[in-house]
PDB file of C-alpha atoms in Angstrom:
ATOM      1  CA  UNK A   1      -4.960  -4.845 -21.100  1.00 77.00           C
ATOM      2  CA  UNK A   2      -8.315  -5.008 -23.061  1.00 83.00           C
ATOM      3  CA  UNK A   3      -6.782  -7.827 -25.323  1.00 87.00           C
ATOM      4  CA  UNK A   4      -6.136  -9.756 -22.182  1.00 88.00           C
ATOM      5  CA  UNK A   5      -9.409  -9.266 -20.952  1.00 86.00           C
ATOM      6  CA  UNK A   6     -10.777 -10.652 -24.756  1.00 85.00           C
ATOM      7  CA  UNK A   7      -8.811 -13.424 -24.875  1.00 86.00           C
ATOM      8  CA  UNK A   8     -10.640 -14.520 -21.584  1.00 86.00           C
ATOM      9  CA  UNK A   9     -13.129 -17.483 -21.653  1.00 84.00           C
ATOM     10  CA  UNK A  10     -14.707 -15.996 -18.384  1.00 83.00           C
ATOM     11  CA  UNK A  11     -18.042 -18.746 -18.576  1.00 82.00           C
ATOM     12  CA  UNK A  12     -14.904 -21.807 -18.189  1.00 86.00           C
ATOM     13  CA  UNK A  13     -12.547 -20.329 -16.150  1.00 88.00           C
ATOM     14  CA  UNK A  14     -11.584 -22.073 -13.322  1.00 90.00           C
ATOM     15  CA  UNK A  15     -10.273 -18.458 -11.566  1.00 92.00           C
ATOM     16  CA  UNK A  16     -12.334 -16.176  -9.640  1.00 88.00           C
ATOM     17  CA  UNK A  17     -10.367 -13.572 -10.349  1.00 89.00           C
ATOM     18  CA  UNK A  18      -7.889 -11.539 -12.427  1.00 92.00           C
ATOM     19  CA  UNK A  19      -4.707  -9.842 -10.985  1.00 93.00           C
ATOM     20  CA  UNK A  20      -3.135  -7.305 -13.447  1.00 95.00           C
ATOM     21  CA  UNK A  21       0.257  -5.499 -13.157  1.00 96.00           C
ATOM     22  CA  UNK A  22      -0.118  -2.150 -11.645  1.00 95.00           C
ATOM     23  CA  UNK A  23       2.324   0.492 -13.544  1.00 96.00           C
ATOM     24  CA  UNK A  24       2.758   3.223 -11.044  1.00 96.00           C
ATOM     25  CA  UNK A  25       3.136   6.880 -11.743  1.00 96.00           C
ATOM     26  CA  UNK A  26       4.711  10.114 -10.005  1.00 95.00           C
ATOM     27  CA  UNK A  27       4.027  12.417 -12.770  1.00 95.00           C
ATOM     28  CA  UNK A  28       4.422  10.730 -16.132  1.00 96.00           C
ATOM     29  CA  UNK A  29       7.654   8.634 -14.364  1.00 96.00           C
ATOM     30  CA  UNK A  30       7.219   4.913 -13.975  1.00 96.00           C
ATOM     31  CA  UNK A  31       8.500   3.893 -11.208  1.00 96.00           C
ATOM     32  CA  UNK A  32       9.795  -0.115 -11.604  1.00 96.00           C
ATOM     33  CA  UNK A  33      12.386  -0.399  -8.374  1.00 97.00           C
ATOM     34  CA  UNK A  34      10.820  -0.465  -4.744  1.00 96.00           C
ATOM     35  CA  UNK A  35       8.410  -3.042  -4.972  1.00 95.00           C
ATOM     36  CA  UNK A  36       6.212  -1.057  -7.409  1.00 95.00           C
ATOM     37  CA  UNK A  37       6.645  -2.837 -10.096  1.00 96.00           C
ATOM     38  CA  UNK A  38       4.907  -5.515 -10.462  1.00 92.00           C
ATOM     39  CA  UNK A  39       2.721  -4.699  -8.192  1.00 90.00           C
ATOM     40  CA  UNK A  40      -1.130  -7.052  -8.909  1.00 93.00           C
ATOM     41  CA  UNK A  41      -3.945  -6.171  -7.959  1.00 91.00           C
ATOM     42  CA  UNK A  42      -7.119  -7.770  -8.797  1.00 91.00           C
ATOM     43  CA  UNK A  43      -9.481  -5.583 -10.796  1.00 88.00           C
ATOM     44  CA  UNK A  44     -11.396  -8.148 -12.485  1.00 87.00           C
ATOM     45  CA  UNK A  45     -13.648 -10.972 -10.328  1.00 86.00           C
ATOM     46  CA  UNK A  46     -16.561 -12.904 -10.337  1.00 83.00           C
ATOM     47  CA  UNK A  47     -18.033 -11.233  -7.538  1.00 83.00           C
ATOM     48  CA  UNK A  48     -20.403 -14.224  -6.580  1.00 79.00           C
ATOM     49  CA  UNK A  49     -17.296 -16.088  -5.801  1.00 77.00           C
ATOM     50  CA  UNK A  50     -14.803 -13.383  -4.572  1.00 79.00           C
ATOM     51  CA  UNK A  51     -15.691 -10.116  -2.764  1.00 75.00           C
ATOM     52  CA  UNK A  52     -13.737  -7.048  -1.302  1.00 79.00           C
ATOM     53  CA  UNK A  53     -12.020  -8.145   1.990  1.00 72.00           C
ATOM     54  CA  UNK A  54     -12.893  -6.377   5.530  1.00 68.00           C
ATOM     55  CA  UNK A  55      -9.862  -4.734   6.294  1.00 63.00           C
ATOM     56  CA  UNK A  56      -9.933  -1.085   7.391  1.00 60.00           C
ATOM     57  CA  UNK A  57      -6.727   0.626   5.437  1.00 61.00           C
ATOM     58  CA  UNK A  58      -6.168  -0.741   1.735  1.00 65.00           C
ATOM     59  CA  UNK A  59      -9.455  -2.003  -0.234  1.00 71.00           C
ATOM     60  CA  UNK A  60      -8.517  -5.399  -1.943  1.00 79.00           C
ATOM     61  CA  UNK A  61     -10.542  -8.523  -2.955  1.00 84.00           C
ATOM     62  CA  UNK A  62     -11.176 -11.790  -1.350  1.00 83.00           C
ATOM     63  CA  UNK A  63     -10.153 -14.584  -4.320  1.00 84.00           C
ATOM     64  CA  UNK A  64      -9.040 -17.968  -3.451  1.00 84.00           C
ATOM     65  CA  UNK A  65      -7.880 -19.009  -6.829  1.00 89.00           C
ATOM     66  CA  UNK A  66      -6.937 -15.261  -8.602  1.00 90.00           C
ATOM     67  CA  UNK A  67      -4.794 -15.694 -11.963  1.00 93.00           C
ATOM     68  CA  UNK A  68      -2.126 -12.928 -13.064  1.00 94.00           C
ATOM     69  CA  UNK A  69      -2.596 -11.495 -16.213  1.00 94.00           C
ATOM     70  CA  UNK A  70      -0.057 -10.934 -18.676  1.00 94.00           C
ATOM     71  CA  UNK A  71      -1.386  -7.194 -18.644  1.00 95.00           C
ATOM     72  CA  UNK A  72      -0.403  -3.736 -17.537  1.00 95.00           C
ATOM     73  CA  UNK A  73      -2.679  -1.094 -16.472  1.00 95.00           C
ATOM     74  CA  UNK A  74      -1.743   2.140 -15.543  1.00 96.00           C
ATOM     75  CA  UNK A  75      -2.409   4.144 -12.087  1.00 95.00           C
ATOM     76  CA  UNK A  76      -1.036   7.668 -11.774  1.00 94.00           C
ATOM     77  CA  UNK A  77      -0.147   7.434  -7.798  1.00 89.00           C
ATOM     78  CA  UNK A  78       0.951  11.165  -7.017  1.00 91.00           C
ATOM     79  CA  UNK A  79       1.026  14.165  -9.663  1.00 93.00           C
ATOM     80  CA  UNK A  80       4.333  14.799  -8.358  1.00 92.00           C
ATOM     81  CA  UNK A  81       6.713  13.889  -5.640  1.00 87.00           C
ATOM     82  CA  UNK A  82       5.409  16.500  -3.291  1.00 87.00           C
ATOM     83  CA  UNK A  83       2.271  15.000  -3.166  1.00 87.00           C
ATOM     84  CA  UNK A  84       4.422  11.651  -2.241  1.00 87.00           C
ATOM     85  CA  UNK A  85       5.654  13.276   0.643  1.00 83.00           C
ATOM     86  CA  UNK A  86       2.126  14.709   1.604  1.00 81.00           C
ATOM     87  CA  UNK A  87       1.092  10.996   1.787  1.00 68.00           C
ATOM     88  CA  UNK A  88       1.419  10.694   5.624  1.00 58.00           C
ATOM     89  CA  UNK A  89       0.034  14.485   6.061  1.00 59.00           C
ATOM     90  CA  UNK A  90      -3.138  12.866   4.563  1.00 65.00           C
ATOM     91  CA  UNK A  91      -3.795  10.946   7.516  1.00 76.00           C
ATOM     92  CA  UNK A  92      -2.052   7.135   6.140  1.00 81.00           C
ATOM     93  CA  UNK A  93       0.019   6.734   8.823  1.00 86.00           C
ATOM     94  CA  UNK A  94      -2.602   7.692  11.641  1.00 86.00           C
ATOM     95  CA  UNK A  95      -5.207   5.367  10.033  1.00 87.00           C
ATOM     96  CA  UNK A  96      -2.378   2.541  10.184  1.00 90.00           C
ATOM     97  CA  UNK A  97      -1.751   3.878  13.644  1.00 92.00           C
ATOM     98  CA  UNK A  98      -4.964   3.944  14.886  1.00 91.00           C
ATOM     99  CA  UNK A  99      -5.669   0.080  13.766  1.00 90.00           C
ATOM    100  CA  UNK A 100      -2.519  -1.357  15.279  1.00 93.00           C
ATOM    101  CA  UNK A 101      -3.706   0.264  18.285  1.00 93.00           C
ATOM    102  CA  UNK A 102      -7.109  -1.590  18.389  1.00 91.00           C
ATOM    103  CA  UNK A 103      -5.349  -4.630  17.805  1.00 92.00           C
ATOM    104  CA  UNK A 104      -3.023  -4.195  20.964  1.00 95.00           C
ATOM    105  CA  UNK A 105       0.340  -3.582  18.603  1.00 96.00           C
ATOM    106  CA  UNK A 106       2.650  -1.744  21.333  1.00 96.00           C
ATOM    107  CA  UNK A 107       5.454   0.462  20.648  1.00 97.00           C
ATOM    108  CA  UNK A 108       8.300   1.657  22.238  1.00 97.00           C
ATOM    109  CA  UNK A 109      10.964   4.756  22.380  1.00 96.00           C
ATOM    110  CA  UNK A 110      13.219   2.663  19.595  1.00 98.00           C
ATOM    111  CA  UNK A 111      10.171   1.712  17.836  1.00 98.00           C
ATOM    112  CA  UNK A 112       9.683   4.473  15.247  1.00 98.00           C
ATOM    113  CA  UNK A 113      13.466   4.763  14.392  1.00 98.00           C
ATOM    114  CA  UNK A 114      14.010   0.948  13.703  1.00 98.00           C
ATOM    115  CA  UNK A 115      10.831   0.690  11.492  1.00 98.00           C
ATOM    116  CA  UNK A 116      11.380   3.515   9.887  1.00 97.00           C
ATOM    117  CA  UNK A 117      14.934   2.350   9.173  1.00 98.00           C
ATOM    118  CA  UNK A 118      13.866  -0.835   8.095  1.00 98.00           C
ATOM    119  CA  UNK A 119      11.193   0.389   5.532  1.00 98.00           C
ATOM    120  CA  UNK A 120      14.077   2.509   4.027  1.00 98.00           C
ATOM    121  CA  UNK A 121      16.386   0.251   4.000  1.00 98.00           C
ATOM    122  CA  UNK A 122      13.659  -2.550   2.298  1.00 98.00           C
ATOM    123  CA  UNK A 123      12.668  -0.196  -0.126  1.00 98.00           C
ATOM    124  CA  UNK A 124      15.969   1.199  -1.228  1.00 98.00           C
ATOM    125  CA  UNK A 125      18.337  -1.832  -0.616  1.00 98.00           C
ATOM    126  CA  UNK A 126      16.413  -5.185  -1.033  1.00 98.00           C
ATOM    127  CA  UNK A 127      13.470  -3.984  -3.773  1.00 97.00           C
ATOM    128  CA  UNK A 128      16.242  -2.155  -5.323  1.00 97.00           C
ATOM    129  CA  UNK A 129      15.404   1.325  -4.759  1.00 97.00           C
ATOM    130  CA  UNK A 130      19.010   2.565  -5.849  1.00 97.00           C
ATOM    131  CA  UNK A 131      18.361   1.323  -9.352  1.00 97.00           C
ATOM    132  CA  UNK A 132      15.835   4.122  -9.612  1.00 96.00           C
ATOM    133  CA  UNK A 133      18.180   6.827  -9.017  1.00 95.00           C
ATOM    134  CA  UNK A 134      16.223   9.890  -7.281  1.00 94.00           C
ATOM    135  CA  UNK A 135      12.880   8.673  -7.920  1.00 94.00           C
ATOM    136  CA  UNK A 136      13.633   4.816  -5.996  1.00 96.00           C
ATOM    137  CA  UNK A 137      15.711   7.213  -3.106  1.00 96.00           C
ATOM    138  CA  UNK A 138      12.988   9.377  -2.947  1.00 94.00           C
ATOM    139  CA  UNK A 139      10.058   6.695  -2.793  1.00 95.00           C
ATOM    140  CA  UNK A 140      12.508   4.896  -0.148  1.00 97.00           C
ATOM    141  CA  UNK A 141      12.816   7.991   2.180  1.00 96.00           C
ATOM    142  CA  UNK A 142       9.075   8.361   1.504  1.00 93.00           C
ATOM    143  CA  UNK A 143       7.993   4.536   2.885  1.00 94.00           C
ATOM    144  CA  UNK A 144      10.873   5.195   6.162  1.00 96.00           C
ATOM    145  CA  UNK A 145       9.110   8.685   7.016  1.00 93.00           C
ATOM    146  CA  UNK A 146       5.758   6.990   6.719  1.00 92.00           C
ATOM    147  CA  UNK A 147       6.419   3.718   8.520  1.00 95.00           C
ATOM    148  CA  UNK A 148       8.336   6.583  11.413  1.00 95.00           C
ATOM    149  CA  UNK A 149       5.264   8.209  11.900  1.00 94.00           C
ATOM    150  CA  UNK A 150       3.450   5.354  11.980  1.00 94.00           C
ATOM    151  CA  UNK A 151       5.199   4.007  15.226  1.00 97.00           C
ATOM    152  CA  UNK A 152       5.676   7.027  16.477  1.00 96.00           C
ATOM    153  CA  UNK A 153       1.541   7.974  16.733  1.00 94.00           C
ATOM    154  CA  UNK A 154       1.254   4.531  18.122  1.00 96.00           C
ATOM    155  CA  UNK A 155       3.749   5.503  20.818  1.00 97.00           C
ATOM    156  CA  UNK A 156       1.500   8.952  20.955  1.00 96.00           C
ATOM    157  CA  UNK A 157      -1.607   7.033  21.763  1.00 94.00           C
ATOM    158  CA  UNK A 158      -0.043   4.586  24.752  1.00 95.00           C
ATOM    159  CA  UNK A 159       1.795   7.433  26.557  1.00 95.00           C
ATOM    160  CA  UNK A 160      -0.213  10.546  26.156  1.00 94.00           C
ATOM    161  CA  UNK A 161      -4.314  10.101  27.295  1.00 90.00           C
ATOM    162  CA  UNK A 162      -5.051  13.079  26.043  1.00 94.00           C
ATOM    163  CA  UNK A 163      -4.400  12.062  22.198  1.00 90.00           C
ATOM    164  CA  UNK A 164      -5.806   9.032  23.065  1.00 86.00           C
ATOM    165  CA  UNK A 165      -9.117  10.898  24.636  1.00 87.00           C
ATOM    166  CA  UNK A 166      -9.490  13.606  21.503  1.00 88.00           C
ATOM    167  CA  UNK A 167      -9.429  10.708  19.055  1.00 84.00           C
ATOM    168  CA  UNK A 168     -12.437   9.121  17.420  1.00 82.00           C
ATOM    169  CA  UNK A 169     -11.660   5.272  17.009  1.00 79.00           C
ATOM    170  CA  UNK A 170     -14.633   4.455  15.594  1.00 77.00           C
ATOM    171  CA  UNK A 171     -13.815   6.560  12.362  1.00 73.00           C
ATOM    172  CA  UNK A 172     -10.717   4.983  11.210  1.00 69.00           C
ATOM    173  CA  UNK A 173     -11.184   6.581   7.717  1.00 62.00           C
TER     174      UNK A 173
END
């Protein structure tokens, strides 16, 4: 990665900013299937011509003409996969809940069982999860719980005032 970064002529460039491939990590495994692999993300931009975006649940840059690096860099996601699984108990899937709310997303009864079905079956079938033996099944199960719960907190908030009432909207994170 820092011999892509020297070989850049960053005072010519035409780019705003630099995408690298994101190598993720449960525990010292890297995990290629599932959409994981590559997986850019900009970490180097010229930030009087591309700034973080205004969205509320992933940080990511604003860059109308980014260029992908041929560079890795490394991000240790989860320790292990139990802290995988403790992803949604962290609060993800009630952030994601709580903005699809605000934009008027609706939900019904069917609605966390088919997207959590279809995250699994994206994850595990079409980005190849099964090549990844337990680790892609386990990362596929992971993205269908999480996508579940997701729907099914939206459901929560339309059909019972009271979680509606005892949450604080204004504090998405």
């Amino acid at each position: 990665m820092v011999e892509a970064i020297r070989q850049l002529d960053l005072s010519a460039t035409e780019h705003d900013a630099f995408a690298f491939r994101r190598r993720n990590m449960i525990g010292s495994r890297w995990i290629r299937v599932c959409g994981w692999y590559p997986d850019y993300c900009i970490r180097l931009y010229n930030r009087h011509h591309a700034r973080f975006a205004d969205v509320k649940q992933h940080a990511s840059i604003g860059a109308s003409n980014p260029k992908r690096l041929n560079a890795d860099i490394v991000h240790y996601s989860f320790a292990n996969l139990g802290q995988l699984f403790a992803k949604p108990g962290r609060n993800f899937s009630g952030r994601a809940a709580k903005i699809m709310f605000q934009k008027g997303k609706r939900a019904n009864a069917f609605s966390p069982f088919t997207h959590g079905l279809n995250a699994f079956i994206r994850k595990y079938i079409f980005q190849r999860g099964f090549m990844g033996g337990v680790d892609g099944m386990t990362v596929a199960i992971s993205a269908g719980l999480n996508s579940y719960l997701k729907y099914a907190k939206l459901l929560e908030y339309q059909r019972d005032p009271k979680v509606l009432e005892a949450e604080d909207f204004k504090k998405v994170w």
